XYZ file of C-alpha atoms in Angstrom:
145
model
C 24.913 -9.339 21.594
C 23.148 -7.192 18.342
C 20.105 -8.382 16.593
C 19.240 -7.454 13.363
C 15.830 -6.779 13.207
C 13.395 -7.930 10.388
C 11.076 -6.030 8.743
C 9.386 -9.612 7.339
C 6.000 -10.455 8.882
C 5.460 -13.695 11.011
C 2.015 -14.468 9.510
C 2.433 -13.002 5.678
C 6.328 -13.054 5.261
C 8.453 -10.988 3.728
C 6.850 -9.690 0.421
C 8.832 -8.342 -1.583
C 11.881 -5.294 -0.966
C 10.227 -2.243 -1.351
C 13.964 -1.199 -2.524
C 13.051 -3.221 -5.780
C 11.102 -0.156 -6.456
C 13.679 2.720 -6.839
C 14.124 3.395 -10.270
C 10.940 2.276 -11.386
C 8.124 4.871 -12.977
C 4.537 4.640 -11.860
C 2.474 4.474 -14.376
C -1.186 3.477 -12.784
C -2.828 3.244 -9.908
C -5.506 0.995 -9.134
C -7.804 0.786 -5.318
C -10.424 -1.385 -3.599
C -12.651 0.378 -1.726
C -15.822 -0.370 0.475
C -18.798 0.713 0.012
C -21.350 1.134 2.255
C -25.156 2.142 2.569
C -23.880 5.024 3.818
C -21.344 5.681 0.951
C -17.296 4.417 0.527
C -14.696 4.470 2.693
C -12.125 7.295 3.189
C -9.148 5.096 2.716
C -8.973 2.338 -0.032
C -8.957 -1.546 1.391
C -5.978 -2.165 -0.917
C -4.190 -0.015 -3.369
C -2.435 -1.415 -6.771
C 1.241 0.140 -8.130
C 1.650 -0.376 -11.466
C 5.182 0.276 -12.107
C 7.619 -0.235 -14.553
C 9.868 -3.784 -14.525
C 8.403 -5.410 -11.926
C 4.163 -4.960 -12.950
C 1.162 -4.608 -10.035
C 2.540 -4.490 -6.495
C -0.553 -4.218 -4.028
C -0.002 -2.477 -1.072
C -2.674 -4.116 1.600
C -2.969 -4.298 5.673
C -3.134 -7.916 7.110
C -5.007 -9.414 9.826
C -2.109 -9.292 12.381
C -1.767 -5.000 11.508
C 1.272 -5.267 9.726
C 1.766 -3.599 6.253
C 2.280 -5.942 3.397
C 3.411 -5.515 0.214
C 3.270 -7.949 -2.760
C 3.278 -8.770 -6.135
C 0.030 -9.279 -7.126
C -2.738 -8.508 -9.807
C -5.854 -6.278 -8.722
C -8.686 -8.829 -7.675
C -12.264 -8.293 -8.839
C -14.486 -7.066 -6.854
C -16.791 -8.636 -4.360
C -20.434 -8.569 -3.128
C -20.585 -8.764 0.868
C -24.469 -8.836 1.310
C -25.746 -6.791 4.325
C -21.664 -5.235 4.314
C -21.934 -3.867 0.762
C -20.153 -4.559 -1.013
C -15.641 -4.132 -2.459
C -15.551 -2.322 -5.742
C -12.020 -2.688 -7.553
C -11.187 0.239 -10.205
C -8.122 2.220 -11.404
C -7.744 4.838 -9.534
C -6.157 7.418 -10.583
C -6.103 11.357 -8.967
C -8.760 9.519 -5.812
C -4.940 8.166 -4.037
C -2.241 10.214 -2.846
C 0.082 7.907 -6.135
C -2.239 9.803 -7.618
C -0.455 13.319 -7.501
C 3.096 10.674 -8.723
C 1.374 9.194 -11.562
C 4.314 8.907 -14.026
C 7.290 9.765 -12.374
C 9.843 7.778 -10.767
C 10.172 5.937 -7.086
C 13.174 7.355 -6.227
C 13.285 6.253 -2.660
C 11.680 3.535 -0.120
C 11.880 3.394 3.418
C 10.055 0.663 5.584
C 9.306 1.085 9.668
C 9.239 -2.189 11.597
C 8.035 -3.392 14.838
C 9.399 -6.263 15.971
C 6.354 -8.413 16.987
C 3.982 -7.148 13.814
C 6.960 -6.671 10.696
C 6.558 -4.011 8.345
C 4.207 -1.003 10.055
C 4.511 1.263 7.584
C 6.447 2.528 4.017
C 7.776 5.976 2.165
C 8.077 6.386 -1.032
C 10.447 8.962 -2.593
C 8.917 10.810 -5.835
C 10.950 13.547 -7.060
C 7.403 15.994 -6.357
C 6.927 14.280 -2.504
C 6.639 11.433 -0.645
C 3.571 8.684 0.002
C 2.918 7.419 3.375
C 1.773 3.563 3.787
C 0.901 2.797 7.047
C -1.131 0.402 8.752
C -3.594 2.035 11.016
C -5.210 -0.228 14.027
C -5.471 -2.698 11.606
C -6.968 -0.479 8.336
C -4.706 0.959 5.630
C -3.785 4.426 5.642
C -2.393 6.203 2.393
C -1.058 10.088 3.436
C 0.831 12.673 0.876
C 3.873 14.346 2.156
C 6.135 17.125 1.038
């Protein structure tokens, strides 16, 4: 008996299908960054891709280490007290998506794990790919050829 596997997270639901992004132009990148006494986090906490026809699409990780892809607007930054602060701003070239601004998304491929749901997403552009993944609960973004 074959079972159809789903990329849906049991805690956070399905989000949006990344297939909806195919053919959309990337027009803006916004990200949230964690700031501590010793500087900014290496990777963003969240990234929002503003794409034509769909608006802002958030990519982040869930508490169960899934990769969340949903339609939501960037939130305001906030203070963490002694833990630092979270800053949200247009990030352009600070993420791997920056080199693909103005390009159409040509492909979207998901990786998933049966108990967690979506754990990875590759978005393909004419000039390369960006890999988004949940790694030990953190968002990791990589530029790939």
